[in-house]
Tab-separated table of C-alpha atoms in Angstrom:
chain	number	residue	atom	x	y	z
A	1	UNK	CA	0.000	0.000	0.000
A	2	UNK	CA	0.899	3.412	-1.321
A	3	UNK	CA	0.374	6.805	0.628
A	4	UNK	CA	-2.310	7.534	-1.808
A	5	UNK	CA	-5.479	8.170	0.020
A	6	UNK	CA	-8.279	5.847	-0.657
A	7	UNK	CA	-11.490	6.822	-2.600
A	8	UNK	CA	-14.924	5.845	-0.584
A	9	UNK	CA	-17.678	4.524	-1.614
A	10	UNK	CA	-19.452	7.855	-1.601
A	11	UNK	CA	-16.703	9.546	-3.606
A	12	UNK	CA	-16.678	6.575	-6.237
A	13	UNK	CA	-20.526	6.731	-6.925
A	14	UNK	CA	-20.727	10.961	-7.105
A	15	UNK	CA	-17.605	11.094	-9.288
A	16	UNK	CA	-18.799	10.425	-12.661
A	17	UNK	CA	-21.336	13.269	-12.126
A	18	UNK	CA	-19.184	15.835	-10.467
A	19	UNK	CA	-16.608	15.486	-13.302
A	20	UNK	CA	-18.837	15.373	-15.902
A	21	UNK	CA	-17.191	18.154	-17.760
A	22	UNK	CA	-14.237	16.424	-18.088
A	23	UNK	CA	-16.314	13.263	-19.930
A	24	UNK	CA	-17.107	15.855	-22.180
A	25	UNK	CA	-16.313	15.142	-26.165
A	26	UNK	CA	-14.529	18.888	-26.027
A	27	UNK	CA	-12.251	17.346	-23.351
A	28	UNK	CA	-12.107	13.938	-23.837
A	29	UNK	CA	-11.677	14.369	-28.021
A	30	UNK	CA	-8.082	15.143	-28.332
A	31	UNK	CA	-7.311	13.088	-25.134
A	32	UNK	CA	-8.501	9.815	-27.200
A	33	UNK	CA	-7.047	11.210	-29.897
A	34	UNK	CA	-3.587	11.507	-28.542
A	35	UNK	CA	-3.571	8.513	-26.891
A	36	UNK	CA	-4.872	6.279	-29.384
A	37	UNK	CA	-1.857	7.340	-31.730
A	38	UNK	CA	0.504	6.370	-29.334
A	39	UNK	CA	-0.751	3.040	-29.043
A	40	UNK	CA	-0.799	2.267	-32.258
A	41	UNK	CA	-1.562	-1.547	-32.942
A	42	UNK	CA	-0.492	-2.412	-29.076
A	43	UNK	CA	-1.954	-2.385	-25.699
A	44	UNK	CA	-2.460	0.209	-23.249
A	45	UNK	CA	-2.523	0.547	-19.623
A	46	UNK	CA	-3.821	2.907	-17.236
A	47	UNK	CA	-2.831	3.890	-13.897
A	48	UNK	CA	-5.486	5.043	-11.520
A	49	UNK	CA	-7.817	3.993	-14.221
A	50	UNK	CA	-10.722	5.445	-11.457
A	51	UNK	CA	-13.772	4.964	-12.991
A	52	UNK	CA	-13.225	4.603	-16.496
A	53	UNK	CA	-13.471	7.748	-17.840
A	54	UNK	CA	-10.586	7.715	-20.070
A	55	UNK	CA	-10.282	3.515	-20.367
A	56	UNK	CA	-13.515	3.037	-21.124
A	57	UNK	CA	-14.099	5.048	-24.670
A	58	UNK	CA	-10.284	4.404	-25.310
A	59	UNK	CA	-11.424	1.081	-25.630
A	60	UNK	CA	-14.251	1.844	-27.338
A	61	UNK	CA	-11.562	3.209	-30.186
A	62	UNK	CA	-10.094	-0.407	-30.583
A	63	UNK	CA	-7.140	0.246	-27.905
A	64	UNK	CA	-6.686	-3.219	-25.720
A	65	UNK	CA	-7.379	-1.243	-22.532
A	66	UNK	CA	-5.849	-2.588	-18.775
A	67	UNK	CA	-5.635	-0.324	-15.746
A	68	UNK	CA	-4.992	-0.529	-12.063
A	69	UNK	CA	-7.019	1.246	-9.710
A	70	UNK	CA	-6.365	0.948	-6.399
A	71	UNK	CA	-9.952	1.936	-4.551
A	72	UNK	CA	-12.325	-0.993	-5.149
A	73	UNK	CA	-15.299	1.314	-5.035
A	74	UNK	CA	-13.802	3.054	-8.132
A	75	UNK	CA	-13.411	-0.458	-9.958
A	76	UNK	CA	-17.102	-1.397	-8.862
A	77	UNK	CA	-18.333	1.618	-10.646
A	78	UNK	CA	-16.313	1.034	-13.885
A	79	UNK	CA	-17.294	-2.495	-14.119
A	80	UNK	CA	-21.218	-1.346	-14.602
A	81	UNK	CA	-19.392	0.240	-17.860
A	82	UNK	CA	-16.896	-2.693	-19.100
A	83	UNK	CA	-16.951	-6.676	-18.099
A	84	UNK	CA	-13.541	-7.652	-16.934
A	85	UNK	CA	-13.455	-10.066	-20.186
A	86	UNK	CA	-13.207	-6.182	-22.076
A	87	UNK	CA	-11.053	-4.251	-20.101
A	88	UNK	CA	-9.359	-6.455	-16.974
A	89	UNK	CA	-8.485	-3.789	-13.830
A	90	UNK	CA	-6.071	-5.195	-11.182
A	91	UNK	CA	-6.845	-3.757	-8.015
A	92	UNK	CA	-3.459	-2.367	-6.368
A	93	UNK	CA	-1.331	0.286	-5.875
A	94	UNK	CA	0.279	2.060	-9.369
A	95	UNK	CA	3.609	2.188	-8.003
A	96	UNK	CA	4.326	-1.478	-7.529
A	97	UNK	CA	1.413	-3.526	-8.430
A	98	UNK	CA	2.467	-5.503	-12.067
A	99	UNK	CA	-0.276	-6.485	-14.679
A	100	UNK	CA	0.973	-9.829	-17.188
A	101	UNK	CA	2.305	-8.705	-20.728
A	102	UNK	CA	4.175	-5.445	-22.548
A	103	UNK	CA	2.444	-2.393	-23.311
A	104	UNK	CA	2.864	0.303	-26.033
A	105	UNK	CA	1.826	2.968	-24.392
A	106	UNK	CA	1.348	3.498	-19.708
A	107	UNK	CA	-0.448	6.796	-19.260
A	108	UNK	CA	-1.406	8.416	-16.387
A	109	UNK	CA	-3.572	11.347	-16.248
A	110	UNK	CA	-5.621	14.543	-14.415
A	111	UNK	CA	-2.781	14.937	-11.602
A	112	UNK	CA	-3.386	11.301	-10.433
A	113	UNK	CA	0.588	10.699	-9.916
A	114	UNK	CA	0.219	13.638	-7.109
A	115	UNK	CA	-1.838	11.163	-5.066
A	116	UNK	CA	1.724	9.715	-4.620
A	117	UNK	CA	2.835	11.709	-1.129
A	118	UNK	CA	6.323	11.140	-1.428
A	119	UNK	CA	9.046	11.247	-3.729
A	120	UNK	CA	10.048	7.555	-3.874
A	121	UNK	CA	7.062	6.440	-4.512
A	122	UNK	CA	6.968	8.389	-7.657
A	123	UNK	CA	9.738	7.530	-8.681
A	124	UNK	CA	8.254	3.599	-7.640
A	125	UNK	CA	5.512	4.560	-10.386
A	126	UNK	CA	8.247	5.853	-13.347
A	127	UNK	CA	9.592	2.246	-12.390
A	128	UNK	CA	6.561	0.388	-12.903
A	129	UNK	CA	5.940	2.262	-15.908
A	130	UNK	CA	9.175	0.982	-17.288
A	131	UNK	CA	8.457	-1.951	-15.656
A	132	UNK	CA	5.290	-2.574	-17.833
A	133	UNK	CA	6.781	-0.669	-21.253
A	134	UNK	CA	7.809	-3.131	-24.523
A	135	UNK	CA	10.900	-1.435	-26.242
A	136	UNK	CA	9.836	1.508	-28.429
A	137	UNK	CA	7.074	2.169	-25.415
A	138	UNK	CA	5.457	5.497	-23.993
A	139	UNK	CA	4.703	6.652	-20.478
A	140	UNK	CA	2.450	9.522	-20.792
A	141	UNK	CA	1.320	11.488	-17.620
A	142	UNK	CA	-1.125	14.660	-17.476
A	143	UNK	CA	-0.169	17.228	-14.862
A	144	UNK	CA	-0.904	20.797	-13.696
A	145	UNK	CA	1.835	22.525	-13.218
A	146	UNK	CA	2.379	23.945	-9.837
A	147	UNK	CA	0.922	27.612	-8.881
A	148	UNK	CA	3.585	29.048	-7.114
A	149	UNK	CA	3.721	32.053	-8.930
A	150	UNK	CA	0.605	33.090	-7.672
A	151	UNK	CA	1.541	32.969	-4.202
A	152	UNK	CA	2.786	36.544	-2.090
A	153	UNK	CA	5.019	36.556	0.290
A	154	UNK	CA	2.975	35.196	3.733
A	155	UNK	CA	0.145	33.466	1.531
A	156	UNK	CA	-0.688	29.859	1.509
A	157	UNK	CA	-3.914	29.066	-0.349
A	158	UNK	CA	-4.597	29.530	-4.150
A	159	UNK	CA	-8.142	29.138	-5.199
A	160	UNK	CA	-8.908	26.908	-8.405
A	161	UNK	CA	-12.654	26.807	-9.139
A	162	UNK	CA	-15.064	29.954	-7.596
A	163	UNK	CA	-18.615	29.576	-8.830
A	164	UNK	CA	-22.210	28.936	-8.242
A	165	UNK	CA	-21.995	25.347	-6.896
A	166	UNK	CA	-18.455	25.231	-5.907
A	167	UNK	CA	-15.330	26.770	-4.224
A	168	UNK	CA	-11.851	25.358	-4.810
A	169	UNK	CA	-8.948	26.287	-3.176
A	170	UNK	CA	-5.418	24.623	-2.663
A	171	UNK	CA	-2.949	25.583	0.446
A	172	UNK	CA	0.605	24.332	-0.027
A	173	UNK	CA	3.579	23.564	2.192
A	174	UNK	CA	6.322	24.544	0.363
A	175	UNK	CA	9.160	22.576	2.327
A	176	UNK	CA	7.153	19.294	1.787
A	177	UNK	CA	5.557	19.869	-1.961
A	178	UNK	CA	2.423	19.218	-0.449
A	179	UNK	CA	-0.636	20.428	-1.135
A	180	UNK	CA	-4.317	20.206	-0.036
A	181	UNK	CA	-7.191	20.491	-2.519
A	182	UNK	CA	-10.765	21.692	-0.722
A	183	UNK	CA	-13.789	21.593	-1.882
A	184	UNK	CA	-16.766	23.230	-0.937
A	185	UNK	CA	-20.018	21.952	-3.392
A	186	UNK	CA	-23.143	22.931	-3.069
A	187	UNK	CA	-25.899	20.063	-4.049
A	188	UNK	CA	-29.196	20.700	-4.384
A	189	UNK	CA	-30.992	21.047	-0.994
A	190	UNK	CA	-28.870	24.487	-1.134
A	191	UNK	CA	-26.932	22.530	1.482
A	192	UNK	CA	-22.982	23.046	1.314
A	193	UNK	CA	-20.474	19.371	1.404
A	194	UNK	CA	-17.130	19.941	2.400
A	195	UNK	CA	-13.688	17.268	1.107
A	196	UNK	CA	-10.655	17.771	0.667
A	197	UNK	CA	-7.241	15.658	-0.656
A	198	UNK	CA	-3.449	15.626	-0.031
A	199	UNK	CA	-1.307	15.552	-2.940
A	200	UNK	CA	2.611	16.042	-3.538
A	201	UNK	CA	3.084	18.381	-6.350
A	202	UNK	CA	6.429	17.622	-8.722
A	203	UNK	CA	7.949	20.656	-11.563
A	204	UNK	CA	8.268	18.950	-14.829
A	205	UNK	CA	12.128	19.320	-14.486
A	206	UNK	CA	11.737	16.567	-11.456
A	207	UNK	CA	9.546	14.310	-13.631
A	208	UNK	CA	12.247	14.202	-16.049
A	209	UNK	CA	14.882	12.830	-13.309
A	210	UNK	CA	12.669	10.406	-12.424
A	211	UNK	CA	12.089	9.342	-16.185
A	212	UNK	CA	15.645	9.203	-16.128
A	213	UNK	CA	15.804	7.020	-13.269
A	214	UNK	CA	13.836	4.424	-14.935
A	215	UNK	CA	15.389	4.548	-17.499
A	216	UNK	CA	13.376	6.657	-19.839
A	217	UNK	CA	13.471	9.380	-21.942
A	218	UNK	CA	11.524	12.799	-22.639
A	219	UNK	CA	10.330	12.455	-26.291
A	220	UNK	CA	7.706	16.110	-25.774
A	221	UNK	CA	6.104	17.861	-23.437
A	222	UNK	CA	3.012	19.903	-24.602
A	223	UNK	CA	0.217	22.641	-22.770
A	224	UNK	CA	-2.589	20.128	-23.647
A	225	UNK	CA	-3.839	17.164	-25.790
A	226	UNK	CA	-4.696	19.516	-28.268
A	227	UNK	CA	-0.520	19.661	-28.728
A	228	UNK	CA	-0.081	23.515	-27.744
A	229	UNK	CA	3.465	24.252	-27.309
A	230	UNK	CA	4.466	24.318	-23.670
A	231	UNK	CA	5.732	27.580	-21.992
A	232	UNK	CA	6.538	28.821	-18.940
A	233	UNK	CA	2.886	30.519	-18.566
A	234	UNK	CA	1.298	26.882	-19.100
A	235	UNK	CA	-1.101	26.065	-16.590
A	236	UNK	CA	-0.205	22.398	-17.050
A	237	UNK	CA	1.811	19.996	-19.416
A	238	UNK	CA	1.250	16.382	-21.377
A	239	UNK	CA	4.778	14.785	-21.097
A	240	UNK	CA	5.799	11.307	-23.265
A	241	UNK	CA	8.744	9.623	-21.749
A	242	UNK	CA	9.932	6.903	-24.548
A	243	UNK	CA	11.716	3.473	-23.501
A	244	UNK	CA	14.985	3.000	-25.435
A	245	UNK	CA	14.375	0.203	-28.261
């Protein structure tokens, strides 16, 4: 077991509607897209495969989908979508838990390798990436990149999301590369829910290292799936990490 914090029940069953906008076709388009050309004719697996959001339609394209997920409630909810026959989901940590066969393509996305709290065990996951990669092979993780910039001297907490039916904010410790995601939603009854999540936040120089640790190597780095170029205003990157043939 990881230091990843474990996704409830509760969580599991509102997730697919609180993130709907990120099943959108306007999102989810060029993700496929992207993906789906770097599998080519090979198989693809997913860490933190969650609920399916990704997995599911990727298979849908005619990619031989596999993930690992490691909150059970997550799995239960993406098996209502996919039989295990059509898309098989170990349940298990991403940073050491190993699936049979060789993969074209390992891809990770939406911060998920931040649920990793510490720095080995990110560099565990790089591994297992490797780990799972045939020669030629891509390790593709999605990633915001860290806010910093927006903090002043004395300040702690960066909001995210401020509208009608929710208020996002992040407070980071800075010595640790931690930081804490809350989450105030407002459902229906007018009624306010409050949750919150710990993640350790990595630059995209550090993800490199660790590429380079397991013995990978940056191929690109983009702003988005739509292939932006990546600058240093980019709110986040798409970086592909190639196994030597």
């Amino acid at each position: 077991m990881t230091s990843s914090e474990l996704w409830t029940r509760t969580t599991a069953e509102r997730y697919d509607a609180e993130e709907s906008e990120m099943s959108s076709a306007a999102v989810l388009g060029p993700t496929l897209a992207f993906l789906a050309e770097l599998a080519g004719d090979g198989r693809a697996l997913e860490f933190a495969i969650g609920t399916g959001r990704v997995g599911v339609p990727l298979r849908e394209r005619g990619v031989p989908v596999s993930g690992i997920e490691l909150s059970e409630h997550m799995a239960a909810v993406l098996r209502r979508k996919a039989d295990e026959a059509a898309l098989p989901v170990a349940v298990g940590d991403m940073a050491t838990t190993v699936v049979p066969g060789k993969f074209s393509l390992v891809y990770l996305v939406y911060n998920t390798i931040t649920n990793l709290l510490t720095q080995d065990e990110q560099v565990a996951c790089f591994r297992n990436a490797a780990r799972h990669l045939a020669p030629g092979g891509r390790f593709v993780i999605e990633l915001g990149v860290p806010p910093l910039r927006f903090l002043p001297p004395g300040q702690v907490a960066v909001p995210f999301d401020v509208s009608e039916r929710h208020l996002g904010f992040d407070t980071f410790d800075l010595a640790e590369q931690i930081l804490v995601s809350h989450h105030f939603t407002r459902d229906d009854d007018g009624r306010y829910r409050r949750g919150h999540s710990r993640h350790r936040y990595a630059w995209p120089a550090e993800l490199d290292l660790m590429a380079r640790i397991a013995g990978l190597e940056l191929e690109r780095r983009i702003a988005d799936w739509d292939g932006t170029p990546f600058t240093q205003d980019s709110p986040k990157h798409v970086s592909v990490w190639r196994k030597p043939v």
